[in-house]
């Protein structure tokens, strides 16, 4: 009874008769527990406020840099607005990159590999080769998802590649929208393609030596994320899995054989249908 009365500070303490040693120990333990909990709460709130203040200060500094440059160089309002928007997007890009680095430090590698595989498989399952790799060589596919991708956070109107650029990666659109303009198309809107999340292009970069992009890919939305599968890392990963590498060589021959019949405007989007059973065993 005495121990429970400790929770009622409105009761005069002098009127309470401390009972057994057990009750006194309970009072001491309760007091210490309350002190620890309140200290943790105050510490968490303080750390959160300090973090928010640091973020706000950094953003304010970036805004001042842009404002001072725009003011001192008489930059037009339209161009200044574009610059300020890109600063905000760049801050978001840096934050995402830092979060990815922190995730790498916090999560064990096997778990991180599983997480990246689950995150990237929905973007890859439409492709015949990657479905083959996923079904037959899951360890190779898992390692590919972990090591061979680079996340690109892109600005509106930013060009991911232009016609004639050396093609060293395949692209999977994760967030946002893009516009692809084929080689030779300038003002013809009908010839341009609008791409969205889930679309992929430039598979030929994986299979054809010295391939160059045959068009221009430009960001349409304010915030876009595209995953780039690097050709060099893709090849290095497959070299660690001899059977998967052998099947990829057969698939490459199958791909190149069909590529010769593809129209120029469709080259970056070409992906062959699943190979017959006697093509890839």
Tab-separated table of N, CA, C and O in Angstrom, residues 18-84:
chain	number	residue	atom	x	y	z
A	18	UNK	N	6.661	4.739	5.991
A	18	UNK	CA	7.442	3.813	5.193
A	18	UNK	C	7.422	2.441	5.846
A	18	UNK	O	7.659	2.305	7.053
A	19	UNK	N	7.150	1.462	5.027
A	19	UNK	CA	6.972	0.119	5.542
A	19	UNK	C	8.264	-0.667	5.561
A	19	UNK	O	9.271	-0.234	6.122
A	20	UNK	N	8.254	-1.786	4.892
A	20	UNK	CA	9.381	-2.712	4.937
A	20	UNK	C	10.527	-2.224	4.064
A	20	UNK	O	10.392	-1.282	3.273
A	21	UNK	N	11.657	-2.924	4.196
A	21	UNK	CA	12.818	-2.622	3.357
A	21	UNK	C	12.520	-2.867	1.884
A	21	UNK	O	13.062	-2.193	1.010
A	22	UNK	N	11.679	-3.852	1.600
A	22	UNK	CA	11.299	-4.147	0.207
A	22	UNK	C	10.610	-2.937	-0.416
A	22	UNK	O	10.852	-2.562	-1.566
A	23	UNK	N	9.712	-2.298	0.379
A	23	UNK	CA	9.003	-1.134	-0.143
A	23	UNK	C	9.951	0.031	-0.365
A	23	UNK	O	9.826	0.782	-1.338
A	24	UNK	N	10.930	0.195	0.543
A	24	UNK	CA	11.904	1.264	0.347
A	24	UNK	C	12.752	1.007	-0.902
A	24	UNK	O	13.061	1.932	-1.667
A	25	UNK	N	13.139	-0.236	-1.146
A	25	UNK	CA	13.900	-0.581	-2.348
A	25	UNK	C	13.073	-0.354	-3.612
A	25	UNK	O	13.584	0.092	-4.642
A	26	UNK	N	11.785	-0.656	-3.521
A	26	UNK	CA	10.909	-0.428	-4.663
A	26	UNK	C	10.835	1.069	-4.985
A	26	UNK	O	10.841	1.463	-6.150
A	27	UNK	N	10.760	1.914	-3.925
A	27	UNK	CA	10.718	3.357	-4.154
A	27	UNK	C	11.992	3.824	-4.851
A	27	UNK	O	11.957	4.603	-5.808
A	28	UNK	N	13.134	3.330	-4.359
A	28	UNK	CA	14.412	3.723	-4.958
A	28	UNK	C	14.514	3.272	-6.414
A	28	UNK	O	14.925	4.044	-7.290
A	29	UNK	N	14.093	2.030	-6.688
A	29	UNK	CA	14.158	1.503	-8.065
A	29	UNK	C	13.234	2.287	-8.980
A	29	UNK	O	13.576	2.603	-10.130
A	30	UNK	N	12.032	2.624	-8.485
A	30	UNK	CA	11.078	3.390	-9.295
A	30	UNK	C	11.630	4.765	-9.614
A	30	UNK	O	11.499	5.269	-10.743
A	31	UNK	N	12.247	5.392	-8.604
A	31	UNK	CA	12.815	6.722	-8.828
A	31	UNK	C	13.936	6.677	-9.857
A	31	UNK	O	14.004	7.511	-10.770
A	32	UNK	N	14.813	5.694	-9.736
A	32	UNK	CA	15.920	5.574	-10.693
A	32	UNK	C	15.411	5.277	-12.100
A	32	UNK	O	15.913	5.818	-13.092
A	33	UNK	N	14.391	4.417	-12.200
A	33	UNK	CA	13.820	4.103	-13.503
A	33	UNK	C	13.223	5.356	-14.149
A	33	UNK	O	13.387	5.604	-15.345
A	34	UNK	N	12.519	6.146	-13.335
A	34	UNK	CA	11.940	7.385	-13.863
A	34	UNK	C	13.003	8.353	-14.339
A	34	UNK	O	12.849	9.002	-15.383
A	35	UNK	N	14.106	8.458	-13.588
A	35	UNK	CA	15.196	9.340	-13.984
A	35	UNK	C	15.821	8.899	-15.312
A	35	UNK	O	16.118	9.721	-16.188
A	36	UNK	N	16.030	7.579	-15.454
A	36	UNK	CA	16.626	7.055	-16.692
A	36	UNK	C	15.713	7.319	-17.881
A	36	UNK	O	16.149	7.790	-18.951
A	37	UNK	N	14.419	7.033	-17.732
A	37	UNK	CA	13.470	7.228	-18.836
A	37	UNK	C	13.379	8.693	-19.235
A	37	UNK	O	13.372	9.043	-20.424
A	38	UNK	N	13.295	9.576	-18.242
A	38	UNK	CA	13.201	11.000	-18.553
A	38	UNK	C	14.481	11.501	-19.211
A	38	UNK	O	14.442	12.329	-20.128
A	39	UNK	N	15.626	10.983	-18.776
A	39	UNK	CA	16.898	11.382	-19.380
A	39	UNK	C	16.974	10.945	-20.840
A	39	UNK	O	17.410	11.708	-21.718
A	40	UNK	N	16.550	9.704	-21.106
A	40	UNK	CA	16.546	9.214	-22.492
A	40	UNK	C	15.611	10.034	-23.363
A	40	UNK	O	15.930	10.364	-24.518
A	41	UNK	N	14.452	10.367	-22.853
A	41	UNK	CA	13.484	11.153	-23.616
A	41	UNK	C	14.047	12.536	-23.947
A	41	UNK	O	13.993	12.989	-25.093
A	42	UNK	N	14.612	13.190	-22.927
A	42	UNK	CA	15.167	14.528	-23.148
A	42	UNK	C	16.345	14.470	-24.122
A	42	UNK	O	16.500	15.323	-24.999
A	43	UNK	N	17.169	13.423	-23.998
A	43	UNK	CA	18.310	13.274	-24.906
A	43	UNK	C	17.853	13.076	-26.346
A	43	UNK	O	18.413	13.662	-27.278
A	44	UNK	N	16.818	12.252	-26.536
A	44	UNK	CA	16.301	12.013	-27.888
A	44	UNK	C	15.747	13.285	-28.501
A	44	UNK	O	16.017	13.610	-29.666
A	45	UNK	N	14.967	14.013	-27.725
A	45	UNK	CA	14.391	15.270	-28.230
A	45	UNK	C	15.501	16.260	-28.576
A	45	UNK	O	15.468	16.928	-29.627
A	46	UNK	N	16.508	16.353	-27.702
A	46	UNK	CA	17.611	17.290	-27.948
A	46	UNK	C	18.376	16.929	-29.215
A	46	UNK	O	18.678	17.799	-30.040
A	47	UNK	N	18.684	15.635	-29.381
A	47	UNK	CA	19.417	15.206	-30.575
A	47	UNK	C	18.620	15.475	-31.846
A	47	UNK	O	19.173	15.880	-32.872
A	48	UNK	N	17.310	15.239	-31.778
A	48	UNK	CA	16.461	15.489	-32.949
A	48	UNK	C	16.456	16.973	-33.303
A	48	UNK	O	16.563	17.349	-34.480
A	49	UNK	N	16.347	17.817	-32.297
A	49	UNK	CA	16.334	19.258	-32.545
A	49	UNK	C	17.672	19.737	-33.103
A	49	UNK	O	17.713	20.577	-34.012
A	50	UNK	N	18.758	19.189	-32.587
A	50	UNK	CA	20.080	19.562	-33.100
A	50	UNK	C	20.237	19.141	-34.554
A	50	UNK	O	20.757	19.889	-35.393
A	51	UNK	N	19.769	17.916	-34.882
A	51	UNK	CA	19.843	17.432	-36.263
A	51	UNK	C	19.022	18.303	-37.199
A	51	UNK	O	19.478	18.684	-38.289
A	52	UNK	N	17.800	18.627	-36.796
A	52	UNK	CA	16.944	19.482	-37.614
A	52	UNK	C	17.556	20.868	-37.798
A	52	UNK	O	17.486	21.450	-38.880
A	53	UNK	N	18.151	21.376	-36.733
A	53	UNK	CA	18.794	22.688	-36.819
A	53	UNK	C	19.964	22.662	-37.797
A	53	UNK	O	20.177	23.604	-38.572
A	54	UNK	N	20.730	21.568	-37.780
A	54	UNK	CA	21.866	21.443	-38.701
A	54	UNK	C	21.393	21.382	-40.147
A	54	UNK	O	21.974	22.017	-41.039
A	55	UNK	N	20.319	20.614	-40.384
A	55	UNK	CA	19.762	20.517	-41.735
A	55	UNK	C	19.265	21.879	-42.198
A	55	UNK	O	19.512	22.316	-43.336
A	56	UNK	N	18.534	22.569	-41.311
A	56	UNK	CA	18.002	23.889	-41.659
A	56	UNK	C	19.131	24.876	-41.942
A	56	UNK	O	19.069	25.661	-42.897
A	57	UNK	N	20.182	24.829	-41.131
A	57	UNK	CA	21.306	25.743	-41.325
A	57	UNK	C	22.003	25.479	-42.656
A	57	UNK	O	22.372	26.412	-43.372
A	58	UNK	N	22.167	24.203	-42.999
A	58	UNK	CA	22.811	23.849	-44.260
A	58	UNK	C	21.976	24.319	-45.445
A	58	UNK	O	22.500	24.879	-46.420
A	59	UNK	N	20.660	24.102	-45.371
A	59	UNK	CA	19.787	24.543	-46.457
A	59	UNK	C	19.775	26.063	-46.569
A	59	UNK	O	19.762	26.618	-47.676
A	60	UNK	N	19.777	26.757	-45.424
A	60	UNK	CA	19.797	28.220	-45.439
A	60	UNK	C	21.081	28.731	-46.077
A	60	UNK	O	21.072	29.706	-46.845
A	61	UNK	N	22.190	28.066	-45.766
A	61	UNK	CA	23.464	28.466	-46.355
A	61	UNK	C	23.438	28.301	-47.873
A	61	UNK	O	23.883	29.194	-48.613
A	62	UNK	N	22.906	27.194	-48.351
A	62	UNK	CA	22.827	26.966	-49.795
A	62	UNK	C	21.938	28.007	-50.465
A	62	UNK	O	22.250	28.490	-51.554
A	63	UNK	N	20.832	28.339	-49.816
A	63	UNK	CA	19.948	29.363	-50.391
A	63	UNK	C	20.637	30.734	-50.446
A	63	UNK	O	20.475	31.481	-51.405
A	64	UNK	N	21.426	31.034	-49.414
A	64	UNK	CA	22.137	32.317	-49.411
A	64	UNK	C	23.184	32.374	-50.518
A	64	UNK	O	23.382	33.421	-51.150
A	65	UNK	N	23.853	31.251	-50.751
A	65	UNK	CA	24.856	31.205	-51.817
A	65	UNK	C	24.212	31.518	-53.169
A	65	UNK	O	24.719	32.346	-53.945
A	66	UNK	N	23.087	30.867	-53.451
A	66	UNK	CA	22.391	31.103	-54.715
A	66	UNK	C	21.878	32.537	-54.782
A	66	UNK	O	22.024	33.221	-55.812
A	67	UNK	N	21.281	32.994	-53.692
A	67	UNK	CA	20.724	34.352	-53.677
A	67	UNK	C	21.812	35.401	-53.916
A	67	UNK	O	21.618	36.347	-54.703
A	68	UNK	N	22.954	35.244	-53.268
A	68	UNK	CA	24.034	36.214	-53.433
A	68	UNK	C	24.567	36.218	-54.858
A	68	UNK	O	24.856	37.281	-55.430
A	69	UNK	N	24.693	35.028	-55.439
A	69	UNK	CA	25.195	34.955	-56.818
A	69	UNK	C	24.198	35.571	-57.796
A	69	UNK	O	24.580	36.336	-58.694
A	70	UNK	N	22.918	35.241	-57.606
A	70	UNK	CA	21.883	35.772	-58.492
A	70	UNK	C	21.827	37.299	-58.401
A	70	UNK	O	21.719	37.995	-59.407
A	71	UNK	N	21.930	37.803	-57.182
A	71	UNK	CA	21.849	39.254	-56.981
A	71	UNK	C	23.051	39.984	-57.557
A	71	UNK	O	22.916	41.006	-58.240
A	72	UNK	N	24.234	39.465	-57.303
A	72	UNK	CA	25.458	40.150	-57.731
A	72	UNK	C	25.709	40.068	-59.229
A	72	UNK	O	26.418	40.901	-59.785
A	73	UNK	N	25.118	39.057	-59.904
A	73	UNK	CA	25.359	38.889	-61.342
A	73	UNK	C	24.126	39.188	-62.183
A	73	UNK	O	24.119	38.913	-63.392
A	74	UNK	N	23.097	39.742	-61.567
A	74	UNK	CA	21.876	40.132	-62.307
A	74	UNK	C	21.302	38.980	-63.137
A	74	UNK	O	20.998	39.128	-64.321
A	75	UNK	N	21.189	37.819	-62.511
A	75	UNK	CA	20.628	36.652	-63.190
A	75	UNK	C	19.113	36.838	-63.331
A	75	UNK	O	18.454	37.347	-62.422
A	76	UNK	N	18.569	36.406	-64.462
A	76	UNK	CA	17.138	36.561	-64.719
A	76	UNK	C	16.326	35.731	-63.720
A	76	UNK	O	16.798	34.682	-63.247
A	77	UNK	N	15.115	36.177	-63.390
A	77	UNK	CA	14.281	35.443	-62.413
A	77	UNK	C	14.020	33.996	-62.822
A	77	UNK	O	14.001	33.108	-61.972
A	78	UNK	N	13.793	33.757	-64.112
A	78	UNK	CA	13.497	32.392	-64.563
A	78	UNK	C	14.688	31.467	-64.327
A	78	UNK	O	14.536	30.348	-63.823
A	79	UNK	N	15.867	31.952	-64.688
A	79	UNK	CA	17.062	31.132	-64.509
A	79	UNK	C	17.378	30.953	-63.023
A	79	UNK	O	17.815	29.882	-62.590
A	80	UNK	N	17.119	32.004	-62.239
A	80	UNK	CA	17.349	31.901	-60.796
A	80	UNK	C	16.435	30.861	-60.166
A	80	UNK	O	16.844	30.109	-59.279
A	81	UNK	N	15.177	30.815	-60.635
A	81	UNK	CA	14.233	29.820	-60.102
A	81	UNK	C	14.694	28.404	-60.417
A	81	UNK	O	14.589	27.501	-59.577
A	82	UNK	N	15.223	28.205	-61.628
A	82	UNK	CA	15.736	26.885	-62.001
A	82	UNK	C	16.922	26.505	-61.121
A	82	UNK	O	17.041	25.367	-60.646
A	83	UNK	N	17.804	27.463	-60.859
A	83	UNK	CA	18.974	27.192	-60.021
A	83	UNK	C	18.569	26.820	-58.602
A	83	UNK	O	19.114	25.882	-58.011
A	84	UNK	N	17.604	27.530	-58.047
A	84	UNK	CA	17.142	27.238	-56.681
A	84	UNK	C	16.496	25.852	-56.612
A	84	UNK	O	16.681	25.118	-55.639
